[in-house]
XYZ file of C-alpha atoms in Angstrom:
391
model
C 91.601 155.370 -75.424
C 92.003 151.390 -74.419
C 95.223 150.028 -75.745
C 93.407 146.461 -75.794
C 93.050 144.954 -78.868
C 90.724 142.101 -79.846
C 92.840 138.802 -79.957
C 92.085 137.991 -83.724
C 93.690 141.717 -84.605
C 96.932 140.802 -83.267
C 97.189 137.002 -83.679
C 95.661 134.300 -84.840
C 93.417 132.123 -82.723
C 94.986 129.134 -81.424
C 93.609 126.510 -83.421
C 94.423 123.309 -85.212
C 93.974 124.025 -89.118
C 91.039 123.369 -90.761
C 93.225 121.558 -93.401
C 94.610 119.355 -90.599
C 91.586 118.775 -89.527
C 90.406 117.425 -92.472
C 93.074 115.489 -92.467
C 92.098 113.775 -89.371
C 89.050 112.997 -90.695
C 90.485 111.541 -93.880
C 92.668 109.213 -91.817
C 90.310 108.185 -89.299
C 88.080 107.075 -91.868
C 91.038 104.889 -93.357
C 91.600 103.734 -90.175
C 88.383 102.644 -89.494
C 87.306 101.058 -92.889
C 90.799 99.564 -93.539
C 92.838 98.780 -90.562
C 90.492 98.467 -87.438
C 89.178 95.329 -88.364
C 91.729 93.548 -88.865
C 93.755 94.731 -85.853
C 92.470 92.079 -82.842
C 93.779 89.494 -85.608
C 97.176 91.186 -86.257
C 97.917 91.089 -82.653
C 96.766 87.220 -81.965
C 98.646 86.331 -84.871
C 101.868 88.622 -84.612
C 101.363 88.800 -88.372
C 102.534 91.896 -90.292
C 99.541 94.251 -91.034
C 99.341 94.198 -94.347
C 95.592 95.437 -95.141
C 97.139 98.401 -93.671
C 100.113 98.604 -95.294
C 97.912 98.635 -98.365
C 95.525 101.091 -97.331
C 98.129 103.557 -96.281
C 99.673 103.633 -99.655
C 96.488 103.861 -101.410
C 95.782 106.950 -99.395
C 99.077 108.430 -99.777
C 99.461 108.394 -95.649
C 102.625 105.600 -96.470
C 104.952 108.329 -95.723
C 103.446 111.514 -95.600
C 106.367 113.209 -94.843
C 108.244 113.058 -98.237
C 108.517 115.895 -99.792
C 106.790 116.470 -103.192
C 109.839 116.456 -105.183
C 110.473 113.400 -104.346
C 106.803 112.230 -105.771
C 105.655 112.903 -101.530
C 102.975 114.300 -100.534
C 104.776 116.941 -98.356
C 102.813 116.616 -95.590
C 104.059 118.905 -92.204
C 105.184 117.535 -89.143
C 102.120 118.012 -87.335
C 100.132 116.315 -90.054
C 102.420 113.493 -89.929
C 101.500 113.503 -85.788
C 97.995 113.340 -87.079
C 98.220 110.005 -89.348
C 100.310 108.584 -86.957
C 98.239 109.279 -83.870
C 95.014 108.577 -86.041
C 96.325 104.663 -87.263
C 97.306 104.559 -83.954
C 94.145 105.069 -82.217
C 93.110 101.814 -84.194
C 96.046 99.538 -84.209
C 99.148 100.269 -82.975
C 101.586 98.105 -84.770
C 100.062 99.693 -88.223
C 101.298 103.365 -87.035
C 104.460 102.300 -87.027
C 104.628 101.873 -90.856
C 104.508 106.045 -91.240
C 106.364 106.605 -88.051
C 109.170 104.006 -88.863
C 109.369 105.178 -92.413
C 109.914 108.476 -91.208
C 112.513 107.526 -88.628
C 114.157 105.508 -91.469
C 114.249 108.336 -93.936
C 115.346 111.146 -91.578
C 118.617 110.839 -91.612
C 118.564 111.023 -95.241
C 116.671 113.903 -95.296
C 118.828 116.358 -92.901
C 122.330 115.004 -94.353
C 121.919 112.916 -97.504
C 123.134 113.678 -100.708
C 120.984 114.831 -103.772
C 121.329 111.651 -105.268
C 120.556 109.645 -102.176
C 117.309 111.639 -101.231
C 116.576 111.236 -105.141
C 117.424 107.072 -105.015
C 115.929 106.533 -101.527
C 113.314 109.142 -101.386
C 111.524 108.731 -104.034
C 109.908 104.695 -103.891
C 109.109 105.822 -100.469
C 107.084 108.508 -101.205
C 105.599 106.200 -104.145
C 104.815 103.768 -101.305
C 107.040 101.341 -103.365
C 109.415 100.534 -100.480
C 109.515 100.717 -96.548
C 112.977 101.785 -94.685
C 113.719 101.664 -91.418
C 116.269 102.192 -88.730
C 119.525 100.645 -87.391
C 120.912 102.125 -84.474
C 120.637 99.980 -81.545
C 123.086 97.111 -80.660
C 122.828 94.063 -77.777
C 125.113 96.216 -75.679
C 124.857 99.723 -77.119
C 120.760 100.738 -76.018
C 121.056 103.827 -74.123
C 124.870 103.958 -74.670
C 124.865 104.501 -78.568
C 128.359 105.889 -78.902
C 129.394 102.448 -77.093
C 128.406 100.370 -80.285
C 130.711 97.872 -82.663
C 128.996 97.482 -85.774
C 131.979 98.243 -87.552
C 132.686 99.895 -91.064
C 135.990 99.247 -93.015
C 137.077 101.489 -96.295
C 137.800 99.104 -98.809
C 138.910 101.544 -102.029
C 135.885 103.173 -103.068
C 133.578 101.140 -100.994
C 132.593 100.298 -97.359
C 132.671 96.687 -95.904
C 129.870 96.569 -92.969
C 130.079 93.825 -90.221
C 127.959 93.491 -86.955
C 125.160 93.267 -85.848
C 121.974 95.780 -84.564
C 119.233 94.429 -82.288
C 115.341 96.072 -81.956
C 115.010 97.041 -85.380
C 111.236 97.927 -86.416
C 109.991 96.627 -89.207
C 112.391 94.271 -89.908
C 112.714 92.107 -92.922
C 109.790 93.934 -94.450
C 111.560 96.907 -95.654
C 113.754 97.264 -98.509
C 116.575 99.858 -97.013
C 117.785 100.640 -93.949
C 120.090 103.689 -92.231
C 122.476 101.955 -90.575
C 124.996 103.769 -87.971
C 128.293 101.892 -88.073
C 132.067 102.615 -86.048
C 134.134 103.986 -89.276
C 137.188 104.751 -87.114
C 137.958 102.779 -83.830
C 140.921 104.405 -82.718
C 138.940 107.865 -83.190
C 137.140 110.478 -80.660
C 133.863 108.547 -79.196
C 131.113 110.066 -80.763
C 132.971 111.619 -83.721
C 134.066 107.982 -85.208
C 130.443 106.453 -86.516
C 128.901 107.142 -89.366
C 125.984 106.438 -91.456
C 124.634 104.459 -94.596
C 122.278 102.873 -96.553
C 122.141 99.350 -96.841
C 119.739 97.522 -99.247
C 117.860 94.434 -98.207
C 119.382 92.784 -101.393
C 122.581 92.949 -100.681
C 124.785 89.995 -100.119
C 125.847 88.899 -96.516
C 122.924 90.977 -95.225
C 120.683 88.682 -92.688
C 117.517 89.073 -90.372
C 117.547 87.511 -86.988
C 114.356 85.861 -85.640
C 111.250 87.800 -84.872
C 111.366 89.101 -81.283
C 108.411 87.687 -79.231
C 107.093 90.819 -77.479
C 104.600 92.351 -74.907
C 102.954 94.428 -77.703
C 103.047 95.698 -81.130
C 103.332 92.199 -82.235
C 102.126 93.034 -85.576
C 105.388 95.273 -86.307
C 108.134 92.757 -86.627
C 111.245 93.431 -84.995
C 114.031 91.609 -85.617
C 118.077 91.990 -85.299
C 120.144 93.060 -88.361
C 123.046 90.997 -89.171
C 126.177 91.651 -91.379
C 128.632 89.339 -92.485
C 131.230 91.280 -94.842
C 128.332 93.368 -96.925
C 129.583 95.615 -99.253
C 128.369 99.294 -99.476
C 129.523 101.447 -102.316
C 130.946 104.727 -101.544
C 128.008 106.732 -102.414
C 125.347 105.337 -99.796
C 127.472 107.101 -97.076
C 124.900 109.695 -95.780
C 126.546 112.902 -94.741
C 130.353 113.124 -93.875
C 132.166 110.080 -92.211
C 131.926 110.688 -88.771
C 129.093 112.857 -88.304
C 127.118 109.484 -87.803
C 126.437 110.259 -84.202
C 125.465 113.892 -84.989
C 123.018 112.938 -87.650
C 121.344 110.344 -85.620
C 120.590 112.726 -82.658
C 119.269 115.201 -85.053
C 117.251 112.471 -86.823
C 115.683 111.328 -82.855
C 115.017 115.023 -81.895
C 112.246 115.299 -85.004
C 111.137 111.361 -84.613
C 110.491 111.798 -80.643
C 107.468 113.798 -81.640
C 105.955 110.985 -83.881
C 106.284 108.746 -80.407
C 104.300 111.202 -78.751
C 101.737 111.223 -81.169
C 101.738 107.448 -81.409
C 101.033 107.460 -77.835
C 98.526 110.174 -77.816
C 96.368 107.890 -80.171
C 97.013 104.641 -78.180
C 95.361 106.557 -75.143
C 92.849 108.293 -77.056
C 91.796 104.907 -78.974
C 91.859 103.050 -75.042
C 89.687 106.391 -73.806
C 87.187 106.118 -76.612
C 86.400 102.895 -76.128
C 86.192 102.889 -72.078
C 83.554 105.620 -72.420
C 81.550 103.728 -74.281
C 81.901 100.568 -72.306
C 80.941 102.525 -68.735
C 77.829 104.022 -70.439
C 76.774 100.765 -71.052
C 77.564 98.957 -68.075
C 75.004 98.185 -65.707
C 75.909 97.829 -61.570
C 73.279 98.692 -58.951
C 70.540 99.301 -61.391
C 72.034 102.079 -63.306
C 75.434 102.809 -65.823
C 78.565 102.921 -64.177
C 79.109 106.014 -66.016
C 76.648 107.313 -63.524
C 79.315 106.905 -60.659
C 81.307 110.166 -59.404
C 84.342 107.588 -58.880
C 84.406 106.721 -62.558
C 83.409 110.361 -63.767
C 86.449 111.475 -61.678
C 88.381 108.784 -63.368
C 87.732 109.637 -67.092
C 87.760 113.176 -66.476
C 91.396 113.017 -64.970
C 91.877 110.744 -68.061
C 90.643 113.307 -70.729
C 92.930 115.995 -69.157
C 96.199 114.740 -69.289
C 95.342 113.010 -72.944
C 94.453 116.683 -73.942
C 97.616 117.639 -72.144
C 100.205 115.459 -73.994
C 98.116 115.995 -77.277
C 99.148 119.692 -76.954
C 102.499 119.117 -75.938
C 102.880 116.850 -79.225
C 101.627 119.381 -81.418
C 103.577 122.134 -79.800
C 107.138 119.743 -80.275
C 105.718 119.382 -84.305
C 105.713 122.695 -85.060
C 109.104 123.114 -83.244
C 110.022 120.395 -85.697
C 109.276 121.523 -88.828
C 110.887 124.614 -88.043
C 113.814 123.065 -86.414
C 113.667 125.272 -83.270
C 116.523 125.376 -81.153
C 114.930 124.250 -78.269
C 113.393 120.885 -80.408
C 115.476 118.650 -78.512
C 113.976 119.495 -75.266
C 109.735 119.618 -76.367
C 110.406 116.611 -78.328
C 112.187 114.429 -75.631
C 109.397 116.392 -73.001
C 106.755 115.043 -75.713
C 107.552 111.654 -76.119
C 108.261 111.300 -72.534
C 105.562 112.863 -71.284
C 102.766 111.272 -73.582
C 103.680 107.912 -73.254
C 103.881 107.915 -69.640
C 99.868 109.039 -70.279
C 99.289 106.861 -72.734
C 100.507 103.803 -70.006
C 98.753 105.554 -67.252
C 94.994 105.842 -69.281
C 95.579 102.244 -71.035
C 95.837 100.560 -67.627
C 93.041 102.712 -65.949
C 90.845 102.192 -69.129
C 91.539 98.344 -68.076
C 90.308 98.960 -64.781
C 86.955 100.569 -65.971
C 86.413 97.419 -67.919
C 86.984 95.608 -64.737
C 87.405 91.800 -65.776
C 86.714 92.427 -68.815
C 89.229 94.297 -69.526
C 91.806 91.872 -68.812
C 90.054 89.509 -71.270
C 91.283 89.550 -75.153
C 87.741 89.867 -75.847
C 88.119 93.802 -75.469
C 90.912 96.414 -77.020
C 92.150 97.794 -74.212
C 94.344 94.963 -72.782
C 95.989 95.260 -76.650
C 96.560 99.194 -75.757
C 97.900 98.375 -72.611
C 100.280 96.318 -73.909
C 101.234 98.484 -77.032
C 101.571 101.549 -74.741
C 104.678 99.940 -73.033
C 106.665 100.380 -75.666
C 106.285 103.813 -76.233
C 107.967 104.529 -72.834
C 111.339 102.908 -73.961
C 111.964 102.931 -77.578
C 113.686 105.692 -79.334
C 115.259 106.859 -75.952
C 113.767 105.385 -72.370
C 112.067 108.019 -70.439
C 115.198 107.934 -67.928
C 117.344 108.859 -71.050
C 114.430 111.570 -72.062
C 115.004 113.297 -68.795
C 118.884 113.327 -69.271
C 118.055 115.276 -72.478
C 115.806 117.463 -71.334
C 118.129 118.818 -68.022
C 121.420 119.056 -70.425
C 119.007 121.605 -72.313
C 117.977 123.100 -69.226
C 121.618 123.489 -67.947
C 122.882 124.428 -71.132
C-alpha cells in the first residue's frame, strides 16, 4: 500500500486566509478612495496626512493591533502587515500612522501594567490618540545603550531630562514610550528604563520638523525634556529592564518595516506595469521588449520573495517564536533592500519620466530609503541576525 498521503490530509494548504484576504481588499479600497488622492499633495507639501488619519479610524485600521479588550479590533500580526503594506502601497507617510502606533504601543503591551495597557490602550484602539516612540538620541542611533536621556527618582515620581532625535510622528501624538538612563553608575544595558510621557505635560517640547528625502508627510521631529515630571505609575515594566523591553518591542515592529516596504515596491511595481504597456518606442509598447520583460519579471520575484519572508516573520510574531529576532531583522532587511532596488528600477522604466514629480515612483523611491535605516540600519540587521546564528 502507498504511504503517500494527499497534502490537504496531513496539512493545510499554504495559503493566505480568506479572512485576510478580505482584509486586503477592505484596506485597499480605503486606500484608494481615501488616501491615494491626496498623497502627491502630502508629499509636496510635507503636510501631515490627515484625510488618512481620518479614514483609518473610521475603518478601524488606526491601530489594528489593539486587542479587543481594550475597545481594539484584535487584529493578528499578519493582518496588521496587511494594512500597513496596503496604505503603504498608496502613500507611504500614511502607513506609518498603524505602524508607528504599533511601535509606540508595544512596549506597553509585552511589559505594561494592567492599568497602563487599560489608560494607554484603550483611546488608541478608539482611534482617540496616536503614540509613538522615543528611543533614538543625536549620539545614541545604532549604539542605544550609549544614550543620556536621563531619569531621576524624585519620591514617588520620575523627573525626565534630555533629549531624543528621529521620532515619527512627532507632535501629532498624544503619548510617547520613552527609554531613559534610570541609573548611571549601573551595568550598560541593565540601567534604562521605560515610560510614558504625555504630550501635556509641562517642560515637554518638540524640536523642528526634520526636512527629509521622503516620508515628508510623517513628521519627525526631536523630543525635548526640560525637568518633566512622570508619576511613578507610567514606569512600564521594572526599572531597568528598559533595554530588554525595547529589543523585544523592535523584534515584533521589524516585521511591520518589512511590510511597509513590501507595499512601497508593490505600489512602484503596479504602477510601472502599467506605464510600459502604454508606452510607445519603435512602433510598439515597451512592454513588448525582452529587456523590460526581464526587468519586471526579476522585479515581481524578489517582491513575492520579501512578501513571503514578511508574512513568515508575522506569524513568528504573534506567536513569539524563539527565532523572531532573526526572520524579523532578515524581513525588514531583506524587503527594504527590494523595495529600494524595484523603486529605482521602476524609475528607470519610466525613463525621464520617472524622475519627474509628475509620476509616483520618484515619491517611492524616495520613501523606500528610509526603510533601509530606521528601526535598526541593515548593517545593524545583519549583526542581529549572525548573533542568532552563532548563538
Amino acid at each position: 500500500m502507498s504511504t503517500v498521503v494527499a497534502a490537504q490530509d496531513t496539512y493545510p494548504l499554504f495559503a493566505i486566509p480568506e479572512d485576510h484576504e478580505a482584509l486586503r481588499a477592505a484596506v485597499r479600497a480605503v486606500a484608494e478612495a481615501k488616501i491615494a488622492p491626496y498623497a502627491a499633495e502630502v508629499d509636496e507639501d510635507a503636510r501631515y496626512p490627515q484625510e488618512a488619519h481620518d479614514a483609518l479610524v473610521a475603518s478601524d485600521f488606526f491601530a489594528p493591533h489593539i486587542p479587543e479588550e481594550y475597545d481594539g479590533v484584535g487584529a493578528d500580526a499578519l493582518a496588521t502587515c496587511i494594512v500597513i503594506e496596503e496604505v503603504a502601497r498608496v502613500c507611504a507617510s500614511s502607513s506609518l500612522i498603524p505602524a508607528v502606533n504599533k511601535l509606540g504601543s508595544m512596549p506597553i503591551i509585552v511589559a505594561g501594567s494592567e492599568d497602563l495597557k487599560r489608560r494607554y490602550l484603550t483611546p488608541l484602539g478608539q482611534g482617540k490618540a496616536a503614540i509613538s516612540y522615543g528611543l533614538s538620541e543625536r549620539e545614541a542611533g545604532s549604539d542605544t545603550a550609549s544614550m543620556k536621556c536621563r531619569a531621576t527618582r524624585d519620591g514617588d515620581d520620575w523627573i525626565l531630562h534630555g533629549q531624543k532625535s528621529w521620532i515619527t510622528n512627532a507632535g501629532v501624538s498624544e503619548y510617547y514610550t520613552v527609554l531613559a538612563v534610570t541609573d548611571p553608575d549601573g551595568r550598560r544595558g541593565a540601567n534604562v528604563s521605560a515610560f510614558v510621557v504625555e504630550k501635556s505635560d509641562p517642560g515637554f517640547t518638540f524640536g523642528e520638523k526634520e526636512r527629509k528625502l521622503g516620508i515628508k508627510g510623517s513628521p519627525t521631529r526631536e523630543l525635548h525634556f526640560d525637568h518633566v515630571r512622570i508619576p511613578g505609575d507610567r514606569i512600564v515594566g521594572a526599572e531597568g529592564d528598559g533595554l530588554k523591553i525595547a529589543l523585544r518591542t523592535l523584534d515584533h515592529t521589524r516585521v511591520t518595516i518589512g511590510a511597509q516596504a513590501v507595499g512601497i515596491a508593490q505600489g512602484a511595481l503596479d504602477f510601472a506595469i502599467g506605464y510600459i504597456k502604454d508606452r510607445r518606442q519603435f512602433g510598439k509598447a515597451i512592454a513588448e521588449f525582452q529587456g523590460i520583460q526581464f526587468m519586471i519579471a526579476d522585479m515581481a520575484m524578489s517582491l513575492e520573495a520579501a512578501r513571503q519572508m514578511v508574512y513568515v516573520a508575522a506569524a513568528k510574531s504573534e506567536r513569539s517564536d524563539a527565532d523572531l529576532s532573526f526572520f524579523g531583522a532578515a524581513a525588514k532587511c531583506y524587503a527594504s533592500d527590494v523595495a529600494m532596488q524595484i523603486t529605482t528600477d521602476a524609475v528607470q522604466l519610466l525613463g525621464g519620466a520617472g524622475y519627474t514629480r509628475d509620476f509616483p515612483v520618484e515619491r517611492m523611491m524616495r520613501d523606500a530609503k528610509i526603510t533601509q535605516i530606521y528601526e535598526g540600519t541593515n548593517q545593524v540587521q545583519r549583526i542581529v541576525m549572525a548573533r542568532q546564528l552563532l548563538k
